[in-house]
Amino acid sequence: MEPNKNFSNTQSDIVLSTRIRLARNLADYPFPVKLPPEGRRDVVEKVSNGLKDIPGLDLKLIDMGSLSDYEAVSLAERHLISPEFAGIRDGRALLLSKDGNISIMLCEEDHIRIQVIYPALVLEEAYGEASRIDDIFDEKLKIAFDERIGYLTQCPTNLGTGMRASVLLHLPALSKCGQISRLANTVSKLGLTIRGSYGEGTGVNGDIYQLSNQITLGISEKAALNNLKSITMQLATQERAAREDLIKKIEVTDKIHRSLGILQNARTINTDELMELLSWVRLGAVAGEINIEPDILTKLFVDLQPATINASIGMAADMNKRDIIRADMVRKALS
Amino acid sequence: MEPNKNFSNTQSDIVLSTRIRLARNLADYPFPVKLPPEGRRDVVEKVSNGLKDIPGLDLKLIDMGSLSDYEAVSLAERHLISPEFAGIRDGRALLLSKDGNISIMLCEEDHIRIQVIYPALVLEEAYGEASRIDDIFDEKLKIAFDERIGYLTQCPTNLGTGMRASVLLHLPALSKCGQISRLANTVSKLGLTIRGSYGEGTGVNGDIYQLSNQITLGISEKAALNNLKSITMQLATQERAAREDLIKKIEVTDKIHRSLGILQNARTINTDELMELLSWVRLGAVAGEINIEPDILTKLFVDLQPATINASIGMAADMNKRDIIRADMVRKALS
């Protein structure tokens, strides 16, 4: 496998996206869990007003209570909100940029959860953008902060920086070689955690994993980011070596091409199978075995999730109908 | 499913080929099993000389003993000889026409086994051609014949007409609906037998079945042919009805298109999987779900058999290598 130089800067052969999340709370209000709906609406109004008319920051305020189930779940599938935020929606709101790079959950576990997502590995840039928004809040709102501890959050695991930095990794080779549990072990000793692509308690699909920092107390943002970056680079190196071995095998190139053939021809396909086949095809695309832009595949991982399909057709289609639409969409995208 | 009018005459949507086999023996020689190699060579010479310089009959004499294993087995895979004939080859010979429509096994179970194969359902035509050759033998050689019994053969099940007429049927719908054993039962009560595509004792592959007459004594050739034809037409009607039901199901069109996608993309494929996928694709092609000439698929059923692949590359490739060549060949044929 010839390493493609395009991937070398941002590790985009392996790192699908970078996400920075900062948890913040208003000093003068109880945490959301203790707030009645009116109190939450108060917080939403206060915070969203704080971001009005900021140059270069065009955020749309979405009342979560106004969304249908599938619209809300689709936001979670697209990693724009947490799965929990899609569940109970009354009194909650989302500030969302047009490109989806910035999303701010209001009255999730904390009053404010600033989130910046960028494609590939760009931790500094994503953190820079999140900080810029954080600075605006610091200036306009009274944020709960303790000189000794740092930012105050509802859950003690977020105290301090309130920062969760994570990267979404496509690790087909390490995954198929059964290396992930060993790596998860090593990584946890280094203050990081590796899990399913939708975070805590979610399963793994399409060999996509989320690697994130665990420690927020007694460590600077910069140190946490450096740590995450360095482990990500090491995992990327291991994944590339494993891919190089895999791709030499006829069973693997066969599997890659068959997967593409099925995706280009299926008339019905469920999410699990889609994710598995996309994973093989993306491995082939990145390895140069298949001539498809990996970004197209990365996008399909998200666009063909159940609620996102419903959102794209504007109705809650049943599972069978959705499997047919999914097959139609993937055929069009890959033909 | 719109019945395609092209199939209506020869049932070529279902009947892959028609075969007539006439068993004959020379009166003045013991049956081959009792003949030493020199005796068999005598018979071969006598019979092949009988067919020399006949207008419109250009047969090549192949000494079976001179063939490699895979060359001999390939002849059986292409239905030109019986599998047994490919086994013990010393003193045996084959007279073969260029187009493969006529093949005459010398010193198989009987001294002479005339075989005519044509595509689709053309029993009268195939029988006509076999008879023409038979008449030449009758004229030039002393054939073992008894006024009361008919033609004498080594195995009593061939006594009388010595004729085995068979059709090769592609029955994917009846097969996938689990109807074959019921049909086999009915058919056997009508003096016919249905079995795997390579005859007695062979397995079923690609949903291809051989339907043949069982009775040769006390029945005229014409009656036997009429009987076979009429049962074939009935099976074809049942298969078409079953196809019409099947093809309405999304799981079936999905399976058809996926099978094509795999065949067009696989890098390695074994015979069993190939046959199964080809069967789905041929069903789709005949039903108009896929735009591929069914004859191309019918040909692949035979051309991609193990020994025939070896024969086409001129060497005994091992199984893994052959699976790769098979995948290359099917990709080329279907792309």
XYZ file of C-alpha atoms in Angstrom:
670
model
C 0.000 0.000 0.000
C 1.486 3.299 -1.135
C 0.859 5.830 1.639
C -1.079 8.664 0.059
C 0.635 11.980 0.791
C -2.684 13.785 0.954
C -3.409 12.038 4.207
C -0.109 12.845 5.894
C -1.038 16.213 7.385
C -4.455 15.545 8.800
C -4.424 11.737 8.985
C -7.676 11.792 7.024
C -7.133 8.194 5.926
C -7.869 7.264 9.540
C -9.240 10.279 11.392
C -12.741 11.045 10.171
C -13.306 14.059 12.379
C -12.111 16.045 15.375
C -14.467 17.302 18.019
C -13.965 19.695 20.908
C -16.660 20.047 23.515
C -16.547 22.601 26.310
C -18.999 22.280 29.199
C -19.986 25.583 30.838
C -22.607 26.702 33.319
C -24.144 29.996 34.331
C -23.151 30.926 37.872
C -26.574 32.243 38.830
C -28.702 29.243 37.881
C -28.966 25.704 39.254
C -27.803 22.943 36.892
C -30.424 22.051 34.233
C -31.531 18.895 36.041
C -32.687 21.107 38.920
C -34.363 23.676 36.667
C -38.078 23.607 35.810
C -38.914 24.095 32.102
C -39.360 27.865 32.545
C -35.950 28.162 34.165
C -34.405 26.256 31.239
C -36.122 28.604 28.793
C -34.630 31.502 30.721
C -31.144 30.028 30.370
C -31.678 29.329 26.676
C -32.726 32.926 26.087
C -29.895 34.405 28.089
C -27.210 32.293 26.408
C -28.500 32.634 22.867
C -28.780 36.397 23.277
C -25.144 36.416 24.302
C -24.174 35.093 20.851
C -26.318 37.448 18.813
C -24.693 39.768 16.291
C -21.206 38.348 16.697
C -19.285 38.869 13.425
C -18.514 35.577 11.674
C -20.795 33.571 13.925
C -24.136 32.870 12.266
C -25.951 30.459 14.535
C -29.536 29.361 14.191
C -31.529 28.766 17.373
C -33.465 25.486 17.229
C -36.086 24.818 19.889
C -35.558 21.087 20.517
C -39.169 20.745 21.669
C -40.339 21.726 18.182
C -38.563 18.848 16.448
C -40.020 15.476 15.489
C -38.343 12.387 16.905
C -36.500 11.604 13.701
C -35.314 15.200 13.242
C -33.876 15.145 16.754
C -32.302 11.687 16.392
C -30.855 12.677 13.037
C -28.965 15.511 14.759
C -27.480 12.899 17.096
C -26.644 10.579 14.188
C -24.796 13.473 12.601
C -22.873 13.954 15.886
C -24.309 17.471 16.258
C -25.934 16.682 19.616
C -25.605 13.914 22.181
C -28.064 10.985 21.981
C -29.450 12.014 25.416
C -30.186 15.517 24.139
C -32.444 14.010 21.458
C -34.417 12.176 24.136
C -35.957 14.704 26.500
C -36.299 17.891 24.481
C -38.662 20.189 26.353
C -36.977 23.456 27.338
C -33.796 22.522 25.521
C -32.395 24.314 22.518
C -29.561 24.060 20.041
C -27.502 26.780 18.422
C -26.274 25.450 15.100
C -24.056 26.902 12.383
C -25.028 26.371 8.747
C -22.102 24.065 7.998
C -22.748 22.109 11.196
C -19.209 22.729 12.434
C -20.461 24.584 15.502
C -23.295 23.311 17.640
C -24.089 24.527 21.112
C -26.435 22.446 23.239
C -28.322 24.504 25.784
C -29.563 22.795 28.945
C -28.113 19.398 28.221
C -26.344 18.093 31.350
C -24.760 21.534 31.651
C -26.263 24.883 30.680
C -23.881 25.275 27.790
C -22.078 22.670 25.754
C -20.037 24.255 23.019
C -19.113 21.790 20.318
C -16.884 22.266 17.293
C -16.428 19.472 14.768
C -14.039 19.556 11.843
C -13.106 16.840 9.373
C -9.820 14.950 9.931
C -7.289 15.600 12.678
C -7.244 19.337 13.466
C -7.298 19.534 17.253
C -5.718 22.973 17.578
C -8.027 24.551 15.008
C -11.134 23.025 16.544
C -10.034 24.029 20.018
C -9.270 27.552 18.756
C -12.788 27.934 17.403
C -14.392 26.541 20.572
C -12.256 28.909 22.673
C -13.321 31.891 20.609
C -16.963 31.123 21.458
C -16.053 30.411 25.056
C -14.359 33.807 25.290
C -17.526 35.508 24.081
C -19.531 33.738 26.784
C -16.923 34.649 29.395
C -17.275 38.266 28.400
C -21.063 38.427 28.227
C -22.261 35.941 30.842
C -21.367 35.097 34.401
C -19.858 31.619 34.022
C -19.492 29.241 37.000
C -15.754 29.105 37.633
C -13.677 28.300 40.687
C -10.129 29.609 40.939
C -8.809 26.324 42.345
C -10.942 23.773 40.484
C -11.674 25.541 37.203
C -14.990 25.373 35.372
C -17.810 23.932 37.428
C -19.926 21.243 35.790
C -22.765 19.038 36.908
C -20.803 15.824 36.535
C -17.518 15.739 38.481
C -15.782 14.011 35.564
C -15.981 17.270 33.627
C -14.745 19.603 36.383
C -11.700 21.687 35.541
C -11.285 22.343 31.869
C -14.784 21.097 31.069
C -13.200 19.977 27.852
C -13.799 16.714 26.076
C -11.636 16.444 22.969
C -12.249 13.489 20.728
C -11.385 12.094 17.346
C -13.464 9.706 15.306
C -11.204 6.962 13.966
C -11.784 4.495 11.166
C -9.836 1.423 12.273
C -10.906 -1.420 9.977
C -7.570 -3.213 10.003
C -6.964 -3.124 13.772
C -10.601 -3.989 14.312
C -10.668 -6.953 11.931
C -7.404 -8.222 13.401
C -8.981 -8.195 16.868
C -6.603 -5.573 18.259
C -9.075 -3.067 19.660
C -9.584 -4.466 23.163
C -5.820 -4.604 23.686
C -5.515 -1.002 22.489
C -8.449 0.115 24.647
C -6.563 -1.228 27.626
C -3.342 0.606 26.792
C -5.145 3.812 25.929
C -7.083 3.876 29.221
C -3.792 3.797 31.129
C -2.854 6.958 29.284
C -5.964 8.834 30.421
C -7.920 8.294 27.223
C -10.864 6.138 26.327
C -11.859 4.431 23.110
C -15.468 3.468 22.402
C -18.284 3.306 19.841
C -18.721 6.196 17.459
C -21.674 7.684 19.329
C -19.814 7.873 22.620
C -20.425 6.307 26.021
C -22.440 3.114 25.919
C -22.832 2.966 22.143
C -21.869 0.031 19.969
C -19.261 -0.120 17.274
C -20.429 0.046 13.715
C -18.354 0.273 10.563
C -15.133 -0.088 12.582
C -15.494 3.533 13.663
C -14.267 4.428 17.154
C -14.250 7.523 19.251
C -11.020 8.262 21.090
C -11.326 10.942 23.754
C -9.564 12.387 26.787
C -10.888 11.345 30.178
C -9.108 13.721 32.527
C -10.249 17.323 32.912
C -8.948 18.122 36.351
C -5.324 19.082 36.997
C -4.353 19.079 33.357
C -4.274 22.011 30.956
C -6.255 21.981 27.722
C -3.006 22.131 25.795
C -1.563 19.102 27.595
C -4.780 17.133 27.078
C -4.826 17.977 23.377
C -1.177 17.035 22.955
C -1.771 13.749 24.696
C -4.776 12.956 22.480
C -2.898 13.958 19.362
C 0.106 11.845 20.169
C -1.983 8.720 20.902
C -4.002 9.319 17.740
C -0.814 9.438 15.691
C 0.379 6.207 17.270
C -2.923 4.463 16.555
C -2.796 5.753 12.987
C 0.663 4.280 12.549
C -0.486 0.919 13.902
C -3.614 0.959 11.756
C -1.559 1.721 8.634
C 0.822 -1.139 9.342
C -2.116 -3.508 9.871
C -3.712 -2.289 6.629
C -0.512 -2.875 4.730
C -0.536 -6.512 5.857
C -4.246 -6.992 5.230
C -4.341 -5.555 1.761
C -1.825 -8.112 0.522
C -4.353 -10.886 1.072
C -6.579 -11.934 -1.787
C -9.459 -12.594 0.659
C -9.236 -8.957 1.689
C -9.114 -7.391 -1.768
C -11.899 -9.809 -2.715
C -13.961 -8.672 0.272
C -13.333 -5.008 -0.591
C -14.460 -5.379 -4.192
C -17.436 -7.587 -3.322
C -18.535 -5.029 -0.741
C -18.463 -2.334 -3.403
C -20.363 -4.603 -5.805
C -23.077 -5.193 -3.225
C -23.380 -1.508 -2.343
C -23.630 -0.626 -6.027
C -26.332 -3.208 -6.658
C -28.372 -3.930 -3.527
C -32.086 -3.084 -3.582
C -32.472 -3.164 0.188
C -29.879 -2.830 2.926
C -30.004 -2.292 6.670
C -27.745 0.025 8.647
C -25.497 -2.655 10.141
C -24.692 -4.263 6.816
C -24.233 -0.882 5.165
C -21.738 0.178 7.815
C -19.796 -3.047 7.521
C -19.604 -2.887 3.728
C -18.753 0.824 3.742
C -15.926 0.051 6.138
C -14.411 -2.468 3.706
C -14.874 -0.128 0.761
C -13.341 2.821 2.620
C -10.365 0.632 3.508
C -10.043 -0.172 -0.207
C -10.436 3.452 -1.241
C -7.769 4.675 1.159
C -5.444 1.856 0.136
C -5.857 2.758 -3.532
C -7.520 -0.585 -4.297
C -10.736 1.180 -5.301
C -10.986 4.518 -7.068
C -13.495 6.333 -4.861
C -12.952 9.518 -2.884
C -12.821 8.386 0.788
C -14.775 11.512 1.821
C -17.802 10.293 -0.133
C -17.771 7.140 1.978
C -17.177 9.021 5.226
C -20.271 11.091 4.444
C -22.355 7.985 3.695
C -21.563 6.524 7.143
C -23.631 9.399 8.559
C -26.118 10.276 5.808
C -27.572 6.778 5.638
C -28.360 6.391 9.325
C -32.055 5.642 9.952
C -33.295 8.985 11.314
C -31.151 10.941 8.879
C -32.805 9.090 5.988
C -36.191 9.972 7.457
C -35.077 13.587 7.845
C -33.927 13.671 4.222
C -37.293 12.416 2.938
C -39.236 14.403 5.538
C -41.208 11.508 6.964
C -40.933 8.620 9.400
C -40.614 5.735 6.945
C -40.845 2.226 8.383
C -37.752 0.051 8.545
C -38.393 -1.912 5.348
C -39.082 1.204 3.326
C -36.003 2.854 4.801
C -33.807 -0.111 3.856
C -34.974 0.293 0.260
C -34.351 4.057 0.272
C -30.935 3.458 1.831
C -30.048 1.032 -0.966
C -31.234 3.553 -3.573
C -29.166 6.313 -2.011
C -25.984 4.280 -1.721
C -26.359 3.025 -5.303
C -26.681 6.581 -6.576
C -23.751 7.782 -4.493
C -21.416 5.001 -5.653
C -22.417 4.421 -9.267
C -42.822 -10.808 -15.248
C -43.575 -10.299 -18.925
C -43.063 -13.656 -20.660
C -40.481 -13.027 -23.329
C -41.780 -14.219 -26.691
C -38.321 -15.300 -27.773
C -38.511 -18.156 -25.297
C -41.901 -19.468 -26.366
C -40.737 -21.857 -29.088
C -37.797 -23.561 -27.487
C -38.451 -22.803 -23.785
C -34.919 -21.434 -23.622
C -35.769 -19.444 -20.499
C -35.884 -22.797 -18.727
C -34.447 -25.494 -20.990
C -30.699 -25.013 -21.288
C -30.119 -27.945 -23.624
C -31.519 -31.119 -25.135
C -29.527 -34.301 -25.314
C -30.195 -37.569 -27.110
C -28.018 -40.534 -26.367
C -28.254 -43.823 -28.275
C -26.475 -46.886 -26.892
C -25.323 -49.391 -29.515
C -23.063 -52.430 -29.569
C -21.266 -54.420 -32.201
C -22.738 -57.884 -32.553
C -19.398 -59.633 -32.949
C -17.632 -58.298 -29.863
C -18.169 -58.814 -26.140
C -19.269 -55.720 -24.216
C -16.356 -53.338 -23.424
C -16.104 -54.483 -19.798
C -15.162 -57.932 -21.083
C -12.731 -56.639 -23.704
C -8.969 -56.357 -23.119
C -7.384 -53.029 -24.203
C -6.472 -54.433 -27.643
C -10.046 -55.534 -28.193
C -11.278 -52.066 -27.315
C -8.811 -50.516 -29.745
C -10.183 -52.845 -32.398
C -13.700 -51.655 -31.729
C -12.607 -48.015 -31.746
C -10.936 -48.480 -35.123
C -13.841 -50.338 -36.631
C -16.446 -47.829 -35.488
C -14.486 -44.692 -36.313
C -13.706 -46.028 -39.764
C -17.434 -46.472 -40.242
C -17.925 -42.715 -39.929
C -15.092 -41.650 -42.206
C -15.857 -39.515 -45.251
C -19.531 -39.054 -44.493
C -20.698 -35.759 -46.026
C -21.641 -33.168 -43.401
C -20.124 -35.190 -40.566
C -16.704 -33.921 -39.599
C -15.726 -35.791 -36.467
C -12.355 -35.712 -34.788
C -11.106 -38.920 -33.171
C -9.698 -38.294 -29.711
C -7.741 -41.070 -27.997
C -8.946 -40.721 -24.408
C -5.701 -42.265 -23.150
C -3.757 -39.339 -24.589
C -5.586 -36.726 -22.544
C -4.507 -35.226 -19.237
C -6.864 -35.599 -16.287
C -8.182 -32.071 -16.562
C -8.692 -32.309 -20.323
C -10.776 -35.440 -19.825
C -12.745 -34.057 -16.879
C -13.383 -30.854 -18.803
C -15.107 -32.905 -21.522
C -17.395 -34.303 -18.824
C -18.003 -30.843 -17.357
C -19.070 -29.710 -20.810
C -21.471 -32.704 -20.976
C -19.605 -34.128 -23.978
C -18.783 -37.380 -22.211
C -19.999 -39.146 -19.094
C -18.024 -38.610 -15.863
C -17.172 -42.361 -15.859
C -15.682 -42.078 -19.332
C -13.236 -39.462 -18.012
C -12.086 -41.892 -15.314
C -10.653 -44.996 -16.965
C -9.461 -43.866 -20.354
C -7.156 -46.545 -21.733
C -8.481 -48.022 -24.971
C -11.359 -45.614 -25.078
C -11.901 -42.932 -27.690
C -14.216 -40.076 -28.496
C -15.508 -38.865 -31.835
C -16.280 -35.186 -31.486
C -17.701 -32.605 -33.873
C -16.164 -29.126 -33.952
C -19.202 -27.413 -32.458
C -19.491 -30.117 -29.786
C -23.041 -30.931 -30.806
C -22.117 -34.499 -31.687
C -19.962 -36.662 -29.471
C -19.655 -40.410 -29.763
C -18.103 -42.291 -26.877
C -16.426 -45.510 -27.945
C -16.077 -48.315 -25.412
C -17.859 -46.601 -22.579
C -20.363 -49.031 -20.998
C -21.444 -49.906 -24.553
C -19.300 -50.000 -27.677
C -21.013 -46.962 -29.105
C -22.777 -44.125 -27.383
C -23.998 -41.565 -29.871
C -24.770 -38.261 -28.253
C -26.288 -35.145 -29.776
C -26.685 -31.971 -27.710
C -28.454 -28.843 -28.868
C -29.309 -25.698 -26.942
C -32.893 -25.274 -25.650
C -35.774 -27.707 -26.185
C -35.389 -29.338 -29.617
C -36.015 -33.029 -29.001
C -37.092 -33.932 -32.553
C -34.125 -32.176 -34.150
C -31.629 -33.768 -31.771
C -33.194 -37.181 -32.219
C -33.153 -36.680 -35.996
C -29.438 -36.012 -35.987
C -28.685 -38.957 -33.683
C -30.776 -41.212 -35.910
C -28.912 -40.097 -38.998
C -25.648 -41.262 -37.393
C -27.312 -44.419 -36.122
C -28.498 -45.216 -39.665
C -24.944 -44.927 -40.931
C -23.768 -47.400 -38.282
C -26.645 -49.730 -39.114
C -25.572 -49.677 -42.704
C -21.830 -50.097 -42.167
C -21.561 -52.213 -39.016
C -23.188 -55.295 -37.615
C -25.123 -53.880 -34.662
C -26.387 -56.127 -31.850
C -30.153 -56.139 -32.289
C -32.872 -58.573 -31.288
C -36.181 -58.611 -33.158
C -38.239 -58.984 -29.984
C -36.188 -56.901 -27.523
C -34.594 -54.265 -29.745
C -31.055 -52.963 -29.333
C -28.915 -55.013 -26.977
C -26.959 -53.104 -24.333
C -24.740 -54.056 -21.452
C -27.071 -52.656 -18.816
C -30.624 -54.027 -18.964
C -32.038 -50.552 -18.248
C -30.991 -49.497 -21.740
C -32.341 -52.536 -23.623
C -34.841 -51.774 -26.376
C -34.459 -48.344 -27.888
C -31.107 -47.787 -26.156
C -32.190 -44.191 -26.072
C -31.781 -41.796 -23.205
C -33.349 -38.445 -23.998
C -32.777 -35.659 -21.526
C -33.196 -31.967 -21.050
C -31.160 -29.729 -18.799
C -33.527 -27.471 -16.886
C -32.811 -24.288 -14.995
C -35.368 -24.322 -12.187
C -34.318 -21.610 -9.742
C -37.838 -20.697 -8.643
C -39.116 -24.247 -8.044
C -35.824 -25.114 -6.410
C -35.755 -22.116 -4.057
C -39.403 -22.741 -3.160
C -38.511 -26.313 -2.145
C -40.701 -27.911 -4.830
C -38.181 -30.225 -6.469
C -38.568 -33.336 -4.306
C -42.343 -33.239 -4.778
C -41.849 -32.898 -8.546
C -39.251 -35.684 -8.617
C -41.847 -37.934 -7.073
C -44.529 -37.108 -9.616
C -42.138 -37.298 -12.522
C -40.876 -40.761 -11.530
C -44.437 -42.085 -11.688
C -44.517 -40.920 -15.300
C -41.438 -42.937 -16.254
C -39.015 -40.030 -16.020
C -36.301 -39.094 -13.590
C -34.985 -35.750 -12.424
C -31.498 -35.390 -10.978
C -28.321 -33.270 -10.794
C -26.997 -31.738 -13.967
C -24.253 -34.327 -14.455
C -26.669 -37.245 -14.309
C -26.940 -40.208 -12.002
C -25.461 -39.683 -8.562
C -24.375 -36.091 -9.134
C -25.353 -33.168 -6.948
C -27.408 -30.166 -7.867
C -25.564 -26.956 -8.552
C -26.949 -23.673 -9.805
C -30.512 -25.041 -9.655
C -29.822 -27.004 -12.833
C -31.527 -30.373 -13.195
C -31.465 -33.138 -15.738
C -34.834 -34.591 -16.685
C -34.649 -37.842 -18.648
C -36.689 -40.823 -19.747
C -36.209 -44.024 -17.764
C -38.008 -46.581 -19.907
C -36.417 -47.979 -23.060
C -38.221 -51.293 -23.362
C -41.714 -51.607 -24.808
C -41.977 -47.973 -25.762
C -41.162 -46.348 -29.092
C -38.636 -43.515 -29.362
C -41.416 -41.216 -30.522
C -43.595 -42.012 -27.506
C -40.672 -41.532 -25.130
C -39.803 -38.186 -26.697
C -43.413 -37.015 -26.583
C -43.649 -37.983 -22.950
C -40.442 -36.118 -22.075
C -41.539 -33.083 -24.053
C -44.915 -32.893 -22.425
C -43.510 -33.172 -18.873
C -40.874 -30.588 -19.733
C -43.573 -28.178 -20.890
C -45.499 -28.734 -17.669
C -42.428 -28.132 -15.516
C -41.681 -24.996 -17.521
C -45.191 -23.707 -16.856
C -44.825 -24.369 -13.141
C -41.385 -22.792 -13.030
C -42.673 -19.671 -14.795
C -45.552 -19.319 -12.351
C -43.165 -19.694 -9.412
C -40.820 -17.112 -10.968
C -43.648 -14.656 -11.403
C -44.385 -14.885 -7.658
C -40.740 -14.734 -6.628
C -39.773 -11.758 -8.724
C -42.366 -9.577 -7.002
C -40.442 -9.837 -3.745
C -37.901 -7.168 -2.906
C -35.672 -9.800 -1.215
C -35.516 -11.622 -4.536
C -34.732 -8.636 -6.776
C -32.234 -7.580 -4.125
C -30.616 -11.033 -4.210
C -30.516 -10.977 -8.017
C -28.793 -7.598 -8.201
C -26.407 -8.357 -5.333
C -25.435 -11.608 -7.050
C -24.589 -9.682 -10.198
C -22.654 -7.121 -8.155
C -20.587 -9.865 -6.543
C -19.905 -11.628 -9.838
C -18.837 -8.330 -11.409
C -16.485 -7.523 -8.545
C -15.196 -10.665 -6.821
C -11.465 -11.350 -6.934
C -11.805 -15.021 -6.012
C -14.786 -17.335 -6.247
C -15.289 -21.080 -5.955
C -17.513 -23.202 -8.200
C -20.383 -23.653 -5.727
C -20.774 -19.966 -5.028
C -20.390 -19.127 -8.707
C -23.163 -21.538 -9.649
C -25.473 -20.190 -6.979
C -24.919 -16.559 -7.971
C -25.184 -17.333 -11.682
C -28.505 -19.021 -10.993
C -29.898 -15.858 -9.372
C -28.538 -13.666 -12.133
C -29.929 -15.907 -14.871
C -33.323 -15.803 -13.155
C -33.058 -12.003 -13.209
C -31.938 -11.927 -16.821
C -34.784 -14.126 -18.012
C -37.279 -12.119 -15.953
C -36.034 -8.887 -17.506
C -34.792 -7.607 -14.135
C -31.216 -7.545 -15.434
C -30.132 -6.663 -18.942
C -27.842 -9.594 -19.755
C -28.257 -12.153 -22.510
C -29.240 -15.407 -20.685
C -27.070 -17.429 -23.089
C -23.949 -15.717 -21.759
C -24.857 -16.991 -18.302
C -25.752 -20.469 -19.542
C -22.297 -20.662 -21.094
C -20.592 -19.514 -17.874
C -22.225 -22.363 -15.930
C -20.073 -24.712 -17.986
C -16.999 -22.660 -18.924
C -16.082 -21.870 -15.325
C -16.085 -25.447 -14.034
C -12.730 -26.426 -12.488
C -11.280 -28.693 -15.160
C -12.599 -26.506 -17.963
C -10.728 -23.540 -16.480
C -7.586 -25.660 -16.377
C -8.201 -26.709 -19.973
C -8.617 -23.088 -21.026
C -5.309 -22.048 -19.452
C -3.617 -25.319 -20.445
C -2.391 -26.277 -17.007
C -3.561 -27.906 -13.785
C -3.833 -24.807 -11.583
C -4.405 -25.401 -7.874
C -7.770 -24.589 -6.339
C -6.837 -21.137 -5.013
C -5.320 -20.041 -8.288
C -8.342 -21.398 -10.149
C -10.742 -19.454 -7.918
C -8.876 -16.272 -8.833
C -8.911 -17.087 -12.558
C -12.611 -17.937 -12.300
C -13.319 -14.548 -10.734
C -11.294 -12.805 -13.462
C -13.172 -14.660 -16.175
C -16.614 -13.984 -14.778
C -15.774 -10.307 -14.237
C -14.694 -9.973 -17.842
C -17.734 -11.819 -19.139
C -20.199 -9.706 -17.157
C -18.656 -6.246 -17.175
